[in-house]
mmCIF file of C-alpha atoms in Angstrom:
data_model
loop_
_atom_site.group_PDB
_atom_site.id
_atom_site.type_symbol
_atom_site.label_atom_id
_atom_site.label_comp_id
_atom_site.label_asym_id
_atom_site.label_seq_id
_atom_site.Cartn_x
_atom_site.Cartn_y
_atom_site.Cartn_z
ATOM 1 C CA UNK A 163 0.000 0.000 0.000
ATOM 2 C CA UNK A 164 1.448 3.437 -0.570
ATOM 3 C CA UNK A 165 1.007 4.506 3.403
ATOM 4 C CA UNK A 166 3.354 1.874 3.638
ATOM 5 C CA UNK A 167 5.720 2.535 1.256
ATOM 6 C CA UNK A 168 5.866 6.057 2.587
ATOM 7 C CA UNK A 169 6.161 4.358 5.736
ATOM 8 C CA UNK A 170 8.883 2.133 5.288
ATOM 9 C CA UNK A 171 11.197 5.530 3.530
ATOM 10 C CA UNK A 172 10.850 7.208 6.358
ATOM 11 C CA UNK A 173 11.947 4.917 8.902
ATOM 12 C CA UNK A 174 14.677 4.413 6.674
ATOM 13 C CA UNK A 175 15.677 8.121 6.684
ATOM 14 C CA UNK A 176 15.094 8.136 10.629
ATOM 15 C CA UNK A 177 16.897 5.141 10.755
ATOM 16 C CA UNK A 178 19.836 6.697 8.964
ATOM 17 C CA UNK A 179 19.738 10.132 10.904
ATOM 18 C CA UNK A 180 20.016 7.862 14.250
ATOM 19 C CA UNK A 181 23.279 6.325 13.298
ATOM 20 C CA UNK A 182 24.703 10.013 12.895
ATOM 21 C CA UNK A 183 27.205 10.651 15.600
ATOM 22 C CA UNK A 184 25.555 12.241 18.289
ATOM 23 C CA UNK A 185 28.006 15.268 18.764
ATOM 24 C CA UNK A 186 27.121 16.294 15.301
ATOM 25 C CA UNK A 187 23.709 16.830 16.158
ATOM 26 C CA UNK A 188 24.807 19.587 18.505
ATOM 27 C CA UNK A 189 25.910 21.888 15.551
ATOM 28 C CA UNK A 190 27.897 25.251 16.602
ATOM 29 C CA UNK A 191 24.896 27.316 15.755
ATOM 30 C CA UNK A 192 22.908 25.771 18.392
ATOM 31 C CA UNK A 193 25.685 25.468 20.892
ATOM 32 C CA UNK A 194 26.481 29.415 20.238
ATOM 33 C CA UNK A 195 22.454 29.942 20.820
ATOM 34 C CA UNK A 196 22.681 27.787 23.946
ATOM 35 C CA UNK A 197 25.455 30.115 25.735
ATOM 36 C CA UNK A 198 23.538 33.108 24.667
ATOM 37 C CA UNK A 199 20.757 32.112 26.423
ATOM 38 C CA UNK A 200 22.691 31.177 29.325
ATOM 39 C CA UNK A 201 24.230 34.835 29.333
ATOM 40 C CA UNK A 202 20.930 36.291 29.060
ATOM 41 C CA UNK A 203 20.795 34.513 32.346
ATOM 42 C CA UNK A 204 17.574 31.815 31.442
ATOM 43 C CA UNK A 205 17.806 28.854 33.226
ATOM 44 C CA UNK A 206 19.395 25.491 31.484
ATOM 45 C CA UNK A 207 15.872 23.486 31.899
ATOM 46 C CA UNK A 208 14.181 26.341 29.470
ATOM 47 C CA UNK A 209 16.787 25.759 26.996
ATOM 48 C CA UNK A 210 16.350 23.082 25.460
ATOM 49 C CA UNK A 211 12.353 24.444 25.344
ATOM 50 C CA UNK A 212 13.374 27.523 23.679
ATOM 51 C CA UNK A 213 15.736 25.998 21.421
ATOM 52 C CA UNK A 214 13.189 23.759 19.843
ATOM 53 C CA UNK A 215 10.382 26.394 19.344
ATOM 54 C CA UNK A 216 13.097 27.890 16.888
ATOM 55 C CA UNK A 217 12.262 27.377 13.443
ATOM 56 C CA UNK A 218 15.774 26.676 12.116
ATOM 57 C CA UNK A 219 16.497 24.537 14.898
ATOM 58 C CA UNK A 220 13.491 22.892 16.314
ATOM 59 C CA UNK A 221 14.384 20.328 18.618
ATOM 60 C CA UNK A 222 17.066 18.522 16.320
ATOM 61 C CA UNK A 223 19.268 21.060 17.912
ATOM 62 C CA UNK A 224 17.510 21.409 21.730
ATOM 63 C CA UNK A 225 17.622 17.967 22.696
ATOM 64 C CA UNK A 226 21.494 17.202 21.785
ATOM 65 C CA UNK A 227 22.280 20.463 23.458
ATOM 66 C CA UNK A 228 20.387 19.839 26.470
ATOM 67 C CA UNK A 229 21.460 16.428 27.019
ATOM 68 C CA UNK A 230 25.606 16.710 25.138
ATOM 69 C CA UNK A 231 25.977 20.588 26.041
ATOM 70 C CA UNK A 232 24.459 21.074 28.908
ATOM 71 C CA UNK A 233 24.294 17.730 30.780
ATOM 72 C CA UNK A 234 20.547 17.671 31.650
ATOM 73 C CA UNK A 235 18.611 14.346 32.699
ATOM 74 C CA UNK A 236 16.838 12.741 29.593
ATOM 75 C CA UNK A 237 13.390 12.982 30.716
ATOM 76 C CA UNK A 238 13.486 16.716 31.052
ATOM 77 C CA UNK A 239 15.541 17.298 28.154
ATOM 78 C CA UNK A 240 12.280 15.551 25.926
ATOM 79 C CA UNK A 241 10.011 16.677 27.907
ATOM 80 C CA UNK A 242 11.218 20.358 28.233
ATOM 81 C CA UNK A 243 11.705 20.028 24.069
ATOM 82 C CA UNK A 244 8.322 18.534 23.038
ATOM 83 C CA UNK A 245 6.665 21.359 24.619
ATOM 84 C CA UNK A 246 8.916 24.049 23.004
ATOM 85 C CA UNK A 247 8.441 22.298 19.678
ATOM 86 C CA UNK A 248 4.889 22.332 20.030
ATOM 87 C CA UNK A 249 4.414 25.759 21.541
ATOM 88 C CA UNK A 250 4.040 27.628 17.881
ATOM 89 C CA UNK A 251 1.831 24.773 16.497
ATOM 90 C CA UNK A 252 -1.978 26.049 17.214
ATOM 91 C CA UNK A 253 -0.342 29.615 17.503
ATOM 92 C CA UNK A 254 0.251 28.908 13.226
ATOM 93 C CA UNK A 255 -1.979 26.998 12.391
ATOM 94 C CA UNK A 256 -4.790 29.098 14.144
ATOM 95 C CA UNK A 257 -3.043 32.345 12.391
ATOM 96 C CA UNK A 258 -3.004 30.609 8.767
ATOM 97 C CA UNK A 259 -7.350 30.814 8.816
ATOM 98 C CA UNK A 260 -6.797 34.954 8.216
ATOM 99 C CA UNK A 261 -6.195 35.546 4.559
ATOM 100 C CA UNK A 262 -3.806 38.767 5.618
ATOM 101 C CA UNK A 263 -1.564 36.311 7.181
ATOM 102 C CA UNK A 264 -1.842 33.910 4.389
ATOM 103 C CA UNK A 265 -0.885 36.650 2.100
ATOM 104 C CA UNK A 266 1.950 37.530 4.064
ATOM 105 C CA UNK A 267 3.458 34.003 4.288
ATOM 106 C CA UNK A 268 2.647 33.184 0.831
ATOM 107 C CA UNK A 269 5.871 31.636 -0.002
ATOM 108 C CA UNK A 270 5.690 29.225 3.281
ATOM 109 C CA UNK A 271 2.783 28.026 2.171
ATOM 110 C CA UNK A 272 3.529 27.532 -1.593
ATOM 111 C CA UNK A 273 6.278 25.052 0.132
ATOM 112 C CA UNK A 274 3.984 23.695 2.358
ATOM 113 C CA UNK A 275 1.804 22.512 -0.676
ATOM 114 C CA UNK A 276 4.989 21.336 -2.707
ATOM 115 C CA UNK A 277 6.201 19.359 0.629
ATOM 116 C CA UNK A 278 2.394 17.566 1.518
ATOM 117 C CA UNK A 279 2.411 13.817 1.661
ATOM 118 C CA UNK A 280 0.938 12.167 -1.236
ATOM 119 C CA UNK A 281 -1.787 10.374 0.385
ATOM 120 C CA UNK A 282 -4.756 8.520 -1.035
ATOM 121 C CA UNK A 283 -7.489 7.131 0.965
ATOM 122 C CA UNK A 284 -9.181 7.962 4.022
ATOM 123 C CA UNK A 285 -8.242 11.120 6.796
ATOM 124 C CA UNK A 286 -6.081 8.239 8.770
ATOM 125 C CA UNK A 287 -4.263 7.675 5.835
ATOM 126 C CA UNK A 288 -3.556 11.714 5.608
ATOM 127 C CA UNK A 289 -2.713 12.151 9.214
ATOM 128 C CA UNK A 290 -0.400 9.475 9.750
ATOM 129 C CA UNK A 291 1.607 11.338 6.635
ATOM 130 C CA UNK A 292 1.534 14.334 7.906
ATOM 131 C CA UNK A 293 3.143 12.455 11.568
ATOM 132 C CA UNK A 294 5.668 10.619 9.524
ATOM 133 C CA UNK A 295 6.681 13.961 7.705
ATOM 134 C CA UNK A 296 6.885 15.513 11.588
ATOM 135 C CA UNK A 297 8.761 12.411 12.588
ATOM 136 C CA UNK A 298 11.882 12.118 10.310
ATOM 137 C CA UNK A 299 13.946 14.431 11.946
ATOM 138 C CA UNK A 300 15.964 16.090 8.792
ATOM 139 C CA UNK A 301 16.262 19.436 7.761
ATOM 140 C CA UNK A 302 13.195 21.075 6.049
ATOM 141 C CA UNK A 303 10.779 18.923 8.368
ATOM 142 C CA UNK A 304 9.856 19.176 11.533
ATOM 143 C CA UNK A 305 6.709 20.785 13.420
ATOM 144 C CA UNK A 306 6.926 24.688 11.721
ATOM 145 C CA UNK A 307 6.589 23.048 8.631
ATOM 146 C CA UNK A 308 4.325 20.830 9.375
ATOM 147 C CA UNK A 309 1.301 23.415 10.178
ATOM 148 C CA UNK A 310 2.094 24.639 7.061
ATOM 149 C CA UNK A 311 2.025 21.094 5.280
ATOM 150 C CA UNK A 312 -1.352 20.679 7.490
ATOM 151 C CA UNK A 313 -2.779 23.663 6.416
ATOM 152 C CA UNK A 314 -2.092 22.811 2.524
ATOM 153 C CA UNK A 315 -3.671 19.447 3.491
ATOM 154 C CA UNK A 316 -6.774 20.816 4.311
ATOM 155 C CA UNK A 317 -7.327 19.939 8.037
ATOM 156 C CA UNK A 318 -8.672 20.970 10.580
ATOM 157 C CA UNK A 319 -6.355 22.665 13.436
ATOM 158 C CA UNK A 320 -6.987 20.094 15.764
ATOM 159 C CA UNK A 321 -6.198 17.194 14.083
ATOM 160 C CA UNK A 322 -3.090 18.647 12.380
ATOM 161 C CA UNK A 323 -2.168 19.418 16.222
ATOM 162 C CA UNK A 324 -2.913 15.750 17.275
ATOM 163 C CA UNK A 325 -0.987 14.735 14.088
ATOM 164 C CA UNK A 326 2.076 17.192 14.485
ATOM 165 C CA UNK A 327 2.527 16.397 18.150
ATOM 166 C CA UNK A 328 2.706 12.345 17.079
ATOM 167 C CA UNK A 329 5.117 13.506 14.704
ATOM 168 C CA UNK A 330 7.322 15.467 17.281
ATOM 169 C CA UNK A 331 7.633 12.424 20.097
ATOM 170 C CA UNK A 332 8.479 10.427 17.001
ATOM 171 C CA UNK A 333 11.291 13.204 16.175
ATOM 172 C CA UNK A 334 12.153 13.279 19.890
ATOM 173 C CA UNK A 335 12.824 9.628 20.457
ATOM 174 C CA UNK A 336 14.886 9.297 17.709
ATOM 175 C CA UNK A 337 16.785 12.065 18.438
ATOM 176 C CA UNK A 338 17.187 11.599 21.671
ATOM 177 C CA UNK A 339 18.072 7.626 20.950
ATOM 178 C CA UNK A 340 21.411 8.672 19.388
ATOM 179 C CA UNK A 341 22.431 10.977 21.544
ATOM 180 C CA UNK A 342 22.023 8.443 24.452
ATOM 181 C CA UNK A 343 22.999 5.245 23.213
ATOM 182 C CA UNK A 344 23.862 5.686 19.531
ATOM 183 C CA UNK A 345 23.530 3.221 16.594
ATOM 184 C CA UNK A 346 23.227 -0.258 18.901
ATOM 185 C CA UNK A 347 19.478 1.539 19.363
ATOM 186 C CA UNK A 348 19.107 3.450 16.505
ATOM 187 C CA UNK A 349 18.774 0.311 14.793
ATOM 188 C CA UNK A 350 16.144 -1.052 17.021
ATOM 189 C CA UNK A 351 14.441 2.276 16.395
ATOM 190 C CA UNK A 352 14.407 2.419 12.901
ATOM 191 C CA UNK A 353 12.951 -1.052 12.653
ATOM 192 C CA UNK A 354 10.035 -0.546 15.368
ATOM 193 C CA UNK A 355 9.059 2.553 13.255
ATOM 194 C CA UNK A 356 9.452 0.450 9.750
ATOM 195 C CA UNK A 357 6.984 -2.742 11.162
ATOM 196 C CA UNK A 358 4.863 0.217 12.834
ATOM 197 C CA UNK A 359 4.405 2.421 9.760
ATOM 198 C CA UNK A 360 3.897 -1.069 7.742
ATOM 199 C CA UNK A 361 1.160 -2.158 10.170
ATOM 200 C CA UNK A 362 -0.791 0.849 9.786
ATOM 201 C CA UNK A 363 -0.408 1.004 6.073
ATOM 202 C CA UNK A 364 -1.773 -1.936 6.066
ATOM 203 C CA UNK A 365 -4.386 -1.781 8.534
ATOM 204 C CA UNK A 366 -5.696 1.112 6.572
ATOM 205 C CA UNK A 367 -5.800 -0.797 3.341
ATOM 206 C CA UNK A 368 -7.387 -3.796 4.905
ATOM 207 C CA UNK A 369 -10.331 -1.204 6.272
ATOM 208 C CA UNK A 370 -11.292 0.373 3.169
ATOM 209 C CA UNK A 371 -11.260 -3.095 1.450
ATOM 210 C CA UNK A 372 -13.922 -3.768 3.694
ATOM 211 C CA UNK A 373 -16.109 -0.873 3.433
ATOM 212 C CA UNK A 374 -16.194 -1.269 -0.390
ATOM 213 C CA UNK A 375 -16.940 -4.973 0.275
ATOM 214 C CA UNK A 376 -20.122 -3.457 2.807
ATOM 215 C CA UNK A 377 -21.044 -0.767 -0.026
ATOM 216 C CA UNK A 378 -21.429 -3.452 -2.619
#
């Protein structure tokens, strides 16, 4: 099934991002951010958090810094990350109803449309796309994009919020999976998320077989 398919590419593109060396992850633009904010006198917990509701950085960058850089506990680093990730998500996709502001971020949204999984089949099929696209933590993805992916998609702020926040614990354990324990689990990762993705691909194939069986 295409869902699949679209599945299985991504969890090979997470897979591969996972057996990155961690410190490389921690780029010198992030680490240069990170001792900014500590001069502007913010405590280390909120970094990470602010760090990750950065566009350019997202939390790619604040959970390698929080847990290489700056030697915070795990749980707080991913914890302290999903929220800053998530913290611009309704705020967008909320502002992206007003045509003014549509107008204004034309060009985000042409990409948007460009970037939009190719999904055929029922809203499932569209939001677990638009969590996979979330999910693969490379560059041009990630949750800013994604409410603008969401909103070329056509749905509704809620369920791109439910969708995008899938999408960002699915960026945040990979993430954080290399920067703890490296490739050893970034293989186990990657594989989880391939028979996951698979499952649903085809759960969602085997359900629509079913109601065109029922509608004939």
């Amino acid at each position: 099934p295409p869902l699949a398919l679209a599945g299985l590419a991504a969890a090979v593109a997470v897979t591969a991002v996972l057996l990155t060396p961690a410190p490389v992850l921690a780029s010198a633009l992030a680490e240069s951010a990170a001792e900014f904010l500590r001069g502007s006198h913010i405590p280390d917990a909120l970094i990470p958090l602010v760090l990750s509701a950065v566009p350019a950085l997202e939390l790619r960058a604040g959970i390698p810094v929080g847990i290489l850089v700056l030697g915070l506990p795990l749980p707080l680093v991913v914890a302290s990350a999903i929220v800053g990730n998530m913290l611009p998500v309704p705020l967008i996709l909320l502002a992206l109803r007003a045509e003014r502001v549509r107008k204004v971020l034309a060009a985000a949204l042409a990409r948007g449309e460009k970037l939009k999984p190719k999904t055929a089949g029922s809203k499932m099929a569209a939001l677990v796309g638009l969590a996979v696209f979330v999910g693969v933590p490379l560059p041009g993805t990630g949750a800013w994009t994604g409410a603008f992916v969401a909103h070329a998609m056509g749905l509704g702020v809620g369920e791109a919020a439910v969708a995008i926040f899938g999408g960002v614990v699915m960026a945040a354990a990979a993430v954080a999976a290399v920067c703890v324990a490296g490739a050893e689990l970034g293989w186990k990762v990657g594989m989880a998320f391939v028979a996951g993705f698979v499952a649903v691909g085809l759960k969602d194939r085997l359900g629509r077989k079913e109601e065109a069986v029922k509608g004939e």
